[in-house]
Amino acid sequence: MRSDSVKTGTAQAPHRSLFNALGYTEEERARPLIGIVCSYNEIVPGHMNLDKIAEAVKMGVAMAGGTPIMFPAIAVCDGIAMGHVGMKYSLVTRDLIADSTECMALAHGFDGLVCIPNCDKNVPGLLMAAARVNIPTIFVSGGPMLAGHVKGQKRSLSSMFEAVGSVAAGTMTMEELCEFEEKVCPTCGSCSGMYTANSMNCLTEAIGMGLKGNGTIPAVYSERIRLAKHAGMKIMELVEKDIKPRDIMTEDAFLNALTVDMALGCSTNSMLHLPAIAREAGVELDLDIANELSGKTPNLCHLAPAGPTYMEDLNEAGGVYAVMNELTKKDLLHLDCMTVNATTIGENIRNCRNLDPQVIRPVENPYSETGGIAILKGNLAPDGGVVKRSAVAAEMLVHQGPARVFDCEEDAIAAIKGGKIVAGDVVVIRYEGPKGGPGMREMLNPTSAIAGMGLGSSVALITDGRFSGASRGASIGHVSPEAAVGGPIALVQEGDTISVNIPENRLDVLVSDEEMARRRASWQPKESEVTGYLKRYRELVTSGNRGAVLELPDMQEGV
């Protein structure tokens, strides 16, 4: 066993004395040591129930003959961090989580890991760690929140942010806002729409690292506790058979994840996280392939904020496996990929039927013949930008308008709420990229303000930052190269005409090459004063099109 390095032999007598200090018996030491990586805390709604998930996992491990040993991972609540300096500290935690988990797993000689994440950067961070450490590992999340109910309609966190914009527009009263505040987030769990946390938990199923239902069983269902016990038991089989993350997270598995991403209409943040996870697994995931897959993958789901259905509805309709089974009708998946079930994707999904064609459209009747996410390129984004196509109003798929340029999120929000943005405008928010932020803040406040002001079907927003999965509309993020490294978005001026053509995957500023060259000659970089971790992060982080991964400066090309 891998754990023999910390418990077996004469030289390990000091190690055993420390296990004695922890209260572990000789019988417990003799079993495989399973690290339970739990991100329980009391500040993230998606994590407040993870202590119960961890206890269930530990019971499952013990029932199957292992010794469970818990250690922590951190997590940031993107909703609470939104719209202030806190959002600079969200994406950056992905790498802290991966690094710290690597340290804990390898320092203590674990035979296997059960990862218990739930929210936005926690899931990809632990997937990165799993690929890097490469010992048998399984994931079980805390599950999604139930939808709220306001005036007979299901609601979620995006409704809350948009309600703030409606108050600013004078179309909602403070009393109505307070009702939203009380009702839209009724339970623990990751927020109830197809936002980043739920996107990544669903893709954990698609990629083969989580059991059926990991992405969709609501946090408050007892079924989630049973799932956790099964995950605890299953890790022991993975240890026995030595099935490791890199046996599961192959190139074909990542292509499956991208395909399911397109069918579900996942958060654009998946286009940051999947390449970063793939890189740790030794797989080069060029996002140019995203448009190729999108071109042949039908969009089958319109979960909030793209539509009126929620994670609980997807769960009742058969979940991720039912979506994947629909995709097999067009031969869109690699069915021979191994999974944490110790069986293949094809075996897992064979009998998983679509139980509600209103929630999961059949492939014969999709929302669109193309997938939920598109990569746009052009002279404004030579290395690409990302849009959640499935959440864009039909009239905004092709749009031209004057640029309204802001060098930070706060200035843009002030202009939107001040009534200075009008129908037809293209809001440009720059210097919010991985280096420019630093930290690549989410722009949920501006997109929600635009929607709340009634401009969601007439105003586009373009940024080198990123968007929450709760954002909807013509919101194009990850524009690369970013402004901080002199990307074309840094050269856009107020009033320039910007052309968005999502069906043709184009994003351009209608300015001549000669004029752009003249502007570049006089451009001066802007750099905010930062200290501590953000300063180190800025020096190491690459651009959004590469997944905002960390590399030494001399390794960074075209960041």
C-alpha positions as CSV (number, residue, x, y, z in Angstrom):
1,M,0.0,0.0,0.0
2,R,1.1,3.6,-0.6
3,S,0.6,4.3,3.1
4,D,3.3,1.8,4.0
5,S,5.7,4.8,3.7
6,V,4.1,6.2,6.9
7,K,3.2,3.2,8.9
8,T,5.2,0.0,8.1
9,G,8.7,-1.0,9.0
10,T,11.2,-0.2,11.8
11,A,12.0,3.2,10.3
12,Q,8.3,4.2,10.6
13,A,8.1,3.7,14.4
14,P,8.2,7.5,14.9
15,H,5.3,7.8,12.4
16,R,3.3,5.1,14.2
17,S,3.8,6.9,17.5
18,L,2.2,10.0,15.9
19,F,-0.7,7.9,14.7
20,N,-1.1,6.7,18.3
21,A,-1.2,10.3,19.4
22,L,-4.1,10.8,16.9
23,G,-5.9,7.9,18.6
24,Y,-5.7,5.4,15.7
25,T,-5.5,1.8,16.6
26,E,-3.2,-0.8,15.1
27,E,-6.2,-2.3,13.3
28,E,-7.0,1.1,11.7
29,R,-3.4,1.6,10.6
30,A,-3.4,-1.8,8.9
31,R,-6.2,-0.8,6.6
32,P,-5.8,1.5,3.5
33,L,-5.7,5.1,4.7
34,I,-8.2,7.2,2.8
35,G,-7.9,11.0,2.8
36,I,-11.3,12.8,3.0
37,V,-10.7,16.2,1.5
38,C,-13.7,18.3,2.8
39,S,-14.3,21.9,2.2
40,Y,-16.9,22.4,5.0
41,N,-17.1,25.9,6.4
42,E,-19.7,28.3,7.8
43,I,-19.5,31.1,5.2
44,V,-20.5,29.3,2.0
45,P,-24.1,28.1,1.7
46,G,-23.0,25.3,-0.6
47,H,-20.6,24.0,2.0
48,M,-22.5,24.3,5.3
49,N,-23.8,20.7,4.9
50,L,-20.5,19.1,4.0
51,D,-19.8,18.0,7.6
52,K,-22.8,15.6,7.1
53,I,-21.5,14.5,3.7
54,A,-18.1,13.9,5.2
55,E,-19.5,11.8,8.0
56,A,-21.5,9.7,5.5
57,V,-18.3,9.2,3.4
58,K,-16.3,8.2,6.4
59,M,-19.0,5.6,7.3
60,G,-18.9,4.2,3.8
61,V,-15.1,4.0,3.8
62,A,-15.1,2.2,7.2
63,M,-17.9,-0.2,6.1
64,A,-15.7,-1.2,3.1
65,G,-12.6,-1.8,5.2
66,G,-10.7,1.5,5.0
67,T,-9.6,4.1,7.5
68,P,-11.0,7.5,6.7
69,I,-8.9,10.6,7.7
70,M,-10.3,14.0,7.1
71,F,-8.4,17.2,6.2
72,P,-9.7,20.6,4.9
73,A,-9.9,22.5,1.6
74,I,-10.8,26.2,1.4
75,A,-13.7,27.7,-0.6
76,V,-14.9,31.2,-1.4
77,C,-18.6,32.0,-1.9
78,D,-18.7,33.9,-5.2
79,G,-22.0,35.4,-4.4
80,I,-20.8,37.0,-1.2
81,A,-17.5,37.9,-2.8
82,M,-19.3,39.5,-5.8
83,G,-18.9,43.2,-6.7
84,H,-16.0,44.2,-4.4
85,V,-12.4,43.4,-3.8
86,G,-13.4,39.9,-2.6
87,M,-14.0,38.7,-6.2
88,K,-10.3,39.2,-6.9
89,Y,-9.8,36.3,-4.4
90,S,-12.2,33.8,-6.1
91,L,-10.5,32.3,-9.1
92,V,-7.1,32.5,-7.5
93,T,-8.2,30.0,-4.8
94,R,-8.5,27.3,-7.5
95,D,-4.7,27.0,-7.4
96,L,-4.4,27.3,-3.7
97,I,-6.8,24.4,-3.3
98,A,-4.9,22.3,-5.8
99,D,-1.5,23.0,-4.2
100,S,-2.6,22.5,-0.6
101,T,-4.4,19.2,-1.5
102,E,-1.3,18.0,-3.3
103,C,0.8,18.8,-0.2
104,M,-1.6,17.0,2.2
105,A,-2.1,13.9,0.1
106,L,1.6,13.3,-0.7
107,A,2.9,14.3,2.7
108,H,0.8,11.8,4.5
109,G,1.0,8.8,2.2
110,F,-2.7,8.3,1.6
111,D,-3.8,5.3,-0.4
112,G,-6.8,7.1,-1.9
113,L,-8.9,10.3,-1.7
114,V,-12.5,11.2,-1.5
115,C,-13.0,14.8,-2.5
116,I,-16.0,16.7,-1.1
117,P,-16.3,20.1,-2.8
118,N,-19.3,22.0,-4.0
119,C,-18.7,25.6,-5.2
120,D,-17.1,27.3,-8.1
121,K,-13.3,27.0,-7.7
122,N,-13.4,24.2,-5.2
123,V,-14.5,21.6,-7.7
124,P,-11.9,22.3,-10.4
125,G,-9.2,22.9,-7.8
126,L,-9.7,19.5,-6.4
127,L,-10.0,17.9,-9.8
128,M,-6.6,19.6,-10.7
129,A,-5.2,18.1,-7.5
130,A,-6.6,14.7,-8.2
131,A,-5.0,14.6,-11.7
132,R,-1.7,15.9,-10.3
133,V,-1.4,13.5,-7.3
134,N,-2.9,10.6,-9.3
135,I,-3.9,8.2,-6.6
136,P,-7.3,6.5,-6.6
137,T,-9.9,9.4,-6.1
138,I,-13.6,9.8,-6.2
139,F,-15.7,13.0,-5.9
140,V,-19.0,13.6,-4.1
141,S,-20.3,17.1,-3.9
142,G,-22.6,18.8,-1.4
143,G,-25.4,19.1,-4.1
144,P,-27.5,22.0,-5.4
145,M,-29.8,24.3,-3.5
146,L,-33.5,24.0,-4.1
147,A,-35.1,26.8,-6.1
148,G,-36.8,29.6,-4.3
149,H,-40.4,30.6,-4.9
150,V,-41.6,34.2,-5.3
151,K,-45.1,35.0,-6.3
152,G,-45.6,31.5,-7.7
153,Q,-42.5,31.4,-9.8
154,K,-39.2,29.5,-9.2
155,R,-36.3,31.9,-8.6
156,S,-32.6,31.7,-7.9
157,L,-29.6,33.9,-7.0
158,S,-29.5,35.5,-10.5
159,S,-33.1,36.7,-9.9
160,M,-31.8,38.4,-6.8
161,F,-29.0,40.3,-8.6
162,E,-31.4,41.3,-11.4
163,A,-33.9,42.5,-8.8
164,V,-31.3,45.0,-7.6
165,G,-31.1,46.4,-11.2
166,S,-34.9,46.5,-11.3
167,V,-35.0,48.7,-8.2
168,A,-32.5,51.0,-9.8
169,A,-34.7,51.2,-12.9
170,G,-37.8,52.0,-10.8
171,T,-39.6,48.8,-11.9
172,M,-39.5,47.1,-8.5
173,T,-40.2,48.4,-5.0
174,M,-38.0,47.9,-2.0
175,E,-40.7,45.8,-0.4
176,E,-40.6,43.5,-3.4
177,L,-36.8,43.4,-3.2
178,C,-37.0,42.3,0.4
179,E,-39.4,39.5,-0.5
180,F,-36.8,38.3,-3.1
181,E,-34.1,38.6,-0.5
182,E,-36.0,36.3,1.9
183,K,-37.1,33.6,-0.6
184,V,-34.7,33.1,-3.5
185,C,-32.1,31.1,-1.6
186,P,-34.2,28.8,0.6
187,T,-31.8,26.0,1.5
188,C,-28.1,25.1,1.7
189,G,-26.4,23.9,-1.5
190,S,-24.8,25.4,-4.6
191,C,-27.1,28.0,-6.1
192,S,-30.0,26.4,-7.9
193,G,-29.4,27.2,-11.6
194,M,-26.8,25.9,-14.1
195,Y,-24.2,28.2,-12.6
196,T,-20.5,27.4,-12.4
197,A,-20.6,25.2,-9.3
198,N,-23.4,23.0,-10.7
199,S,-21.8,23.0,-14.1
200,M,-18.6,21.6,-12.7
201,N,-20.3,19.1,-10.5
202,C,-22.3,17.9,-13.5
203,L,-19.1,17.7,-15.6
204,T,-17.5,15.6,-12.9
205,E,-20.1,13.0,-13.7
206,A,-19.5,13.4,-17.5
207,I,-15.7,13.1,-17.1
208,G,-16.1,10.0,-15.0
209,M,-14.9,11.2,-11.5
210,G,-18.3,11.3,-9.7
211,L,-21.1,8.7,-9.3
212,K,-24.6,9.1,-10.9
213,G,-26.4,12.1,-9.4
214,N,-23.3,13.8,-8.0
215,G,-24.2,17.0,-9.9
216,T,-28.0,17.0,-9.5
217,I,-29.3,15.4,-6.3
218,P,-30.4,18.4,-4.1
219,A,-28.3,19.1,-1.1
220,V,-31.2,18.6,1.3
221,Y,-32.3,15.2,0.0
222,S,-31.4,12.2,2.1
223,E,-30.4,10.6,-1.2
224,R,-27.3,12.8,-1.1
225,I,-26.3,11.2,2.2
226,R,-26.7,7.7,0.6
227,L,-24.6,8.8,-2.4
228,A,-21.9,9.9,0.0
229,K,-21.9,6.5,1.7
230,H,-21.6,4.8,-1.7
231,A,-18.7,7.1,-2.7
232,G,-17.0,6.1,0.5
233,M,-17.5,2.4,-0.3
234,K,-16.5,2.8,-3.9
235,I,-13.1,4.4,-3.2
236,M,-12.1,1.1,-1.6
237,E,-12.8,-0.7,-4.9
238,L,-10.8,1.9,-6.8
239,V,-7.9,1.4,-4.4
240,E,-8.0,-2.4,-4.7
241,K,-8.1,-2.1,-8.5
242,D,-5.6,0.8,-8.6
243,I,-7.9,2.9,-10.9
244,K,-6.4,6.3,-10.8
245,P,-7.6,9.8,-12.0
246,R,-5.4,9.7,-15.1
247,D,-6.9,6.4,-16.1
248,I,-10.2,8.2,-16.1
249,M,-9.4,11.7,-17.1
250,T,-8.1,10.9,-20.6
251,E,-8.3,13.1,-23.7
252,D,-11.6,11.3,-24.8
253,A,-13.0,11.9,-21.3
254,F,-12.4,15.6,-21.7
255,L,-14.0,15.6,-25.1
256,N,-17.0,13.9,-23.4
257,A,-17.1,16.7,-20.8
258,L,-17.0,19.4,-23.5
259,T,-19.8,17.7,-25.4
260,V,-22.0,17.4,-22.3
261,D,-21.1,21.0,-21.5
262,M,-22.6,22.0,-24.8
263,A,-25.7,19.9,-24.3
264,L,-26.4,21.2,-20.8
265,G,-25.6,24.9,-21.5
266,C,-23.0,25.1,-18.7
267,S,-21.3,28.2,-17.3
268,T,-18.6,29.8,-19.5
269,N,-16.3,29.3,-16.5
270,S,-16.0,25.7,-17.6
271,M,-13.9,27.0,-20.5
272,L,-11.4,28.1,-17.9
273,H,-11.5,25.1,-15.7
274,L,-11.5,22.2,-18.2
275,P,-8.2,23.2,-19.9
276,A,-6.6,23.7,-16.4
277,I,-7.7,20.3,-15.2
278,A,-6.7,18.7,-18.5
279,R,-3.2,20.2,-18.2
280,E,-2.7,18.6,-14.8
281,A,-3.8,15.3,-16.4
282,G,-1.2,15.6,-19.2
283,V,-3.9,16.4,-21.8
284,E,-3.6,19.5,-24.1
285,L,-7.2,20.8,-24.5
286,D,-7.2,23.4,-27.2
287,L,-10.4,25.4,-26.9
288,D,-10.6,25.7,-30.7
289,I,-12.1,22.3,-30.6
290,A,-15.0,23.7,-28.5
291,N,-16.6,25.2,-31.6
292,E,-16.1,22.0,-33.6
293,L,-18.0,20.1,-30.8
294,S,-20.6,22.8,-30.5
295,G,-21.2,22.6,-34.2
296,K,-22.5,19.0,-33.9
297,T,-23.8,18.9,-30.4
298,P,-27.5,19.9,-29.8
299,N,-28.3,22.1,-26.8
300,L,-30.8,20.1,-24.9
301,C,-31.3,22.0,-21.6
302,H,-32.2,25.6,-20.7
303,L,-31.7,25.7,-17.0
304,A,-31.7,29.0,-15.1
305,P,-30.6,31.6,-16.0
306,A,-31.1,30.5,-19.7
307,G,-34.6,29.2,-19.0
308,P,-37.2,28.4,-16.4
309,T,-35.9,25.0,-15.1
310,Y,-33.6,24.3,-12.2
311,M,-31.2,21.7,-11.0
312,E,-34.0,19.9,-9.1
313,D,-35.9,19.6,-12.3
314,L,-32.8,18.2,-14.1
315,N,-32.4,15.6,-11.3
316,E,-36.1,14.5,-11.6
317,A,-35.7,14.3,-15.4
318,G,-32.9,11.7,-15.1
319,G,-29.9,13.9,-14.5
320,V,-26.6,14.1,-16.4
321,Y,-26.7,10.4,-17.4
322,A,-30.0,10.9,-19.1
323,V,-28.6,13.8,-21.1
324,M,-25.6,11.7,-22.0
325,N,-27.9,8.9,-23.1
326,E,-29.7,11.3,-25.4
327,L,-26.3,12.3,-26.9
328,T,-25.6,8.6,-27.8
329,K,-28.4,8.8,-30.3
330,K,-26.1,11.0,-32.4
331,D,-23.0,9.0,-31.5
332,L,-21.4,12.0,-29.8
333,L,-19.7,10.4,-26.8
334,H,-16.7,8.1,-26.3
335,L,-18.4,5.3,-24.5
336,D,-15.4,3.2,-23.6
337,C,-14.0,5.7,-21.1
338,M,-13.4,4.3,-17.6
339,T,-15.1,5.9,-14.6
340,V,-15.1,5.8,-10.8
341,N,-17.8,3.2,-11.0
342,A,-15.0,0.9,-12.3
343,T,-17.2,0.6,-15.4
344,T,-17.3,2.5,-18.6
345,I,-19.4,5.5,-19.5
346,G,-21.4,3.3,-21.9
347,E,-22.2,0.8,-19.2
348,N,-23.1,3.6,-16.8
349,I,-25.7,5.4,-19.0
350,R,-27.1,2.5,-20.9
351,N,-30.5,2.4,-19.1
352,C,-30.8,6.0,-18.1
353,R,-33.9,7.4,-19.7
354,N,-35.0,10.9,-20.2
355,L,-38.0,11.2,-17.9
356,D,-39.1,14.7,-18.8
357,P,-38.7,16.0,-22.4
358,Q,-39.6,19.5,-21.2
359,V,-36.5,19.6,-19.1
360,I,-34.1,17.5,-21.3
361,R,-35.1,18.0,-24.9
362,P,-34.8,14.9,-27.0
363,V,-32.0,15.2,-29.6
364,E,-34.7,15.2,-32.3
365,N,-36.2,18.4,-30.8
366,P,-33.3,20.4,-29.3
367,Y,-33.3,24.1,-28.3
368,S,-30.7,24.5,-31.0
369,E,-28.7,22.2,-33.2
370,T,-25.5,23.8,-31.8
371,G,-24.1,23.7,-28.3
372,G,-24.6,26.1,-25.4
373,I,-21.1,27.7,-25.5
374,A,-19.2,29.4,-28.4
375,I,-15.6,30.6,-28.8
376,L,-15.5,33.9,-30.7
377,K,-12.4,35.3,-32.5
378,G,-11.6,38.4,-34.5
379,N,-9.4,41.5,-34.3
380,L,-10.8,42.3,-30.8
381,A,-10.1,38.8,-29.5
382,P,-7.3,37.1,-31.6
383,D,-6.9,34.4,-29.0
384,G,-10.6,34.1,-28.4
385,G,-13.5,35.1,-26.1
386,V,-16.3,32.9,-24.6
387,V,-20.1,33.4,-24.7
388,K,-22.9,31.3,-23.3
389,R,-24.8,31.2,-26.6
390,S,-27.8,29.3,-25.1
391,A,-28.5,32.3,-22.7
392,V,-28.3,35.0,-25.5
393,A,-31.6,36.5,-26.8
394,A,-32.1,35.6,-30.5
395,E,-32.0,39.3,-31.5
396,M,-28.6,39.7,-29.9
397,L,-26.8,36.8,-31.7
398,V,-25.7,39.4,-34.3
399,H,-25.2,42.9,-33.1
400,Q,-23.3,46.1,-33.9
401,G,-23.1,49.1,-31.6
402,P,-20.9,51.8,-30.1
403,A,-18.4,50.9,-27.5
404,R,-18.9,52.3,-24.0
405,V,-15.5,51.8,-22.5
406,F,-14.7,51.3,-18.7
407,D,-11.4,50.3,-17.1
408,C,-13.0,48.6,-14.1
409,E,-16.2,47.0,-13.1
410,E,-17.2,49.6,-10.6
411,D,-17.2,52.4,-13.2
412,A,-19.4,50.3,-15.6
413,I,-21.9,49.6,-12.8
414,A,-22.2,53.2,-12.0
415,A,-22.9,54.1,-15.6
416,I,-25.5,51.3,-16.0
417,K,-27.4,52.2,-12.9
418,G,-27.1,55.9,-13.7
419,G,-29.0,55.4,-16.9
420,K,-26.0,56.2,-19.1
421,I,-26.2,53.0,-21.0
422,V,-28.8,52.8,-23.7
423,A,-30.2,50.2,-26.1
424,G,-27.7,49.2,-28.8
425,D,-24.6,50.0,-26.7
426,V,-21.7,47.6,-26.3
427,V,-20.3,47.9,-22.8
428,V,-16.5,47.1,-22.7
429,I,-15.0,46.3,-19.2
430,R,-11.2,45.8,-19.4
431,Y,-8.2,45.5,-17.1
432,E,-10.2,42.8,-15.2
433,G,-8.4,39.8,-16.7
434,P,-6.2,37.3,-14.9
435,K,-3.3,39.7,-14.7
436,G,-5.2,43.0,-15.0
437,G,-7.6,42.4,-12.1
438,P,-5.7,40.6,-10.9
439,G,-7.9,37.6,-10.4
440,M,-10.3,37.9,-13.3
441,R,-13.4,39.0,-11.5
442,E,-16.8,37.8,-12.4
443,M,-19.1,40.4,-13.9
444,L,-22.5,39.3,-12.5
445,N,-23.3,42.7,-11.1
446,P,-23.0,44.5,-14.5
447,T,-24.9,41.8,-16.4
448,S,-27.6,41.7,-13.7
449,A,-27.9,45.4,-13.7
450,I,-28.3,45.4,-17.5
451,A,-31.0,42.8,-17.3
452,G,-32.7,44.5,-14.4
453,M,-32.7,47.8,-16.3
454,G,-34.6,46.1,-19.1
455,L,-31.6,46.1,-21.5
456,G,-30.8,42.4,-21.6
457,S,-32.1,42.1,-25.2
458,S,-30.4,45.2,-26.5
459,V,-27.0,45.7,-24.9
460,A,-23.9,43.5,-25.2
461,L,-21.1,43.3,-22.6
462,I,-17.5,42.4,-23.5
463,T,-14.7,41.9,-21.0
464,D,-11.3,40.3,-20.4
465,G,-12.7,39.3,-17.1
466,R,-15.3,36.5,-16.8
467,F,-18.9,35.9,-16.0
468,S,-20.8,34.1,-13.3
469,G,-22.8,31.1,-14.5
470,A,-25.7,33.2,-13.3
471,S,-25.1,35.8,-16.1
472,R,-27.3,35.8,-19.1
473,G,-27.5,37.8,-22.3
474,A,-24.8,38.8,-24.9
475,S,-22.0,38.6,-22.3
476,I,-18.7,37.8,-23.9
477,G,-15.8,37.1,-21.5
478,H,-12.2,35.8,-21.3
479,V,-11.3,38.1,-24.2
480,S,-7.7,37.3,-24.9
481,P,-5.1,38.7,-25.0
482,E,-6.2,40.7,-22.1
483,A,-5.8,44.5,-21.7
484,A,-3.1,44.2,-19.1
485,V,-0.7,42.6,-21.7
486,G,-1.7,45.0,-24.5
487,G,-4.4,43.0,-26.1
488,P,-6.6,44.8,-28.7
489,I,-9.3,45.3,-26.0
490,A,-6.9,47.8,-24.4
491,L,-7.0,49.9,-27.6
492,V,-10.7,50.2,-28.0
493,Q,-12.0,53.8,-27.7
494,E,-15.3,55.2,-26.7
495,G,-17.7,55.2,-29.7
496,D,-15.8,52.6,-31.7
497,T,-18.2,50.3,-33.5
498,I,-18.0,46.7,-32.2
499,S,-19.5,43.8,-34.2
500,V,-20.7,40.6,-32.5
501,N,-21.6,37.7,-34.7
502,I,-22.1,34.6,-32.6
503,P,-23.4,32.3,-35.4
504,E,-20.1,33.0,-37.2
505,N,-18.0,33.0,-34.0
506,R,-16.7,36.5,-34.7
507,L,-15.9,39.5,-32.4
508,D,-14.4,42.5,-34.1
509,V,-13.9,46.2,-33.6
510,L,-14.5,48.1,-36.8
511,V,-11.3,50.1,-36.8
512,S,-8.6,49.8,-39.4
513,D,-5.3,47.9,-38.8
514,E,-3.5,51.2,-39.4
515,E,-5.5,53.0,-36.7
516,M,-5.0,50.1,-34.2
517,A,-1.3,50.2,-34.9
518,R,-1.2,53.9,-34.2
519,R,-3.0,53.4,-30.9
520,R,-0.7,50.6,-29.9
521,A,2.3,52.8,-30.4
522,S,1.0,55.2,-27.7
523,W,-0.5,52.6,-25.3
524,Q,0.9,52.5,-21.8
525,P,0.1,49.5,-19.5
526,K,-1.9,50.0,-16.4
527,E,-1.1,48.1,-13.3
528,S,-2.9,48.3,-10.0
529,E,-1.0,48.2,-6.7
530,V,-1.4,44.7,-5.1
531,T,0.5,42.8,-2.4
532,G,0.6,39.3,-1.0
533,Y,-0.8,36.4,-2.9
534,L,-2.4,38.6,-5.6
535,K,1.0,40.0,-6.5
536,R,2.5,36.5,-6.8
537,Y,-0.6,35.4,-8.8
538,R,-0.3,38.2,-11.3
539,E,3.3,37.3,-12.0
540,L,2.5,33.7,-12.7
541,V,-0.9,33.6,-14.3
542,T,-1.5,33.1,-18.0
543,S,-4.4,34.3,-20.1
544,G,-8.0,33.2,-20.0
545,N,-7.8,31.3,-23.3
546,R,-5.2,29.0,-21.6
547,G,-7.3,28.4,-18.6
548,A,-5.6,31.1,-16.4
549,V,-3.1,28.5,-15.3
550,L,0.0,29.4,-13.4
551,E,3.4,29.3,-15.0
552,L,6.8,30.8,-14.4
553,P,7.2,34.1,-16.3
554,D,9.9,32.7,-18.7
555,M,7.4,30.0,-19.7
556,Q,4.6,32.3,-20.6
557,E,4.1,32.9,-24.3
558,G,1.2,35.0,-25.5
559,V,-0.3,35.3,-22.0
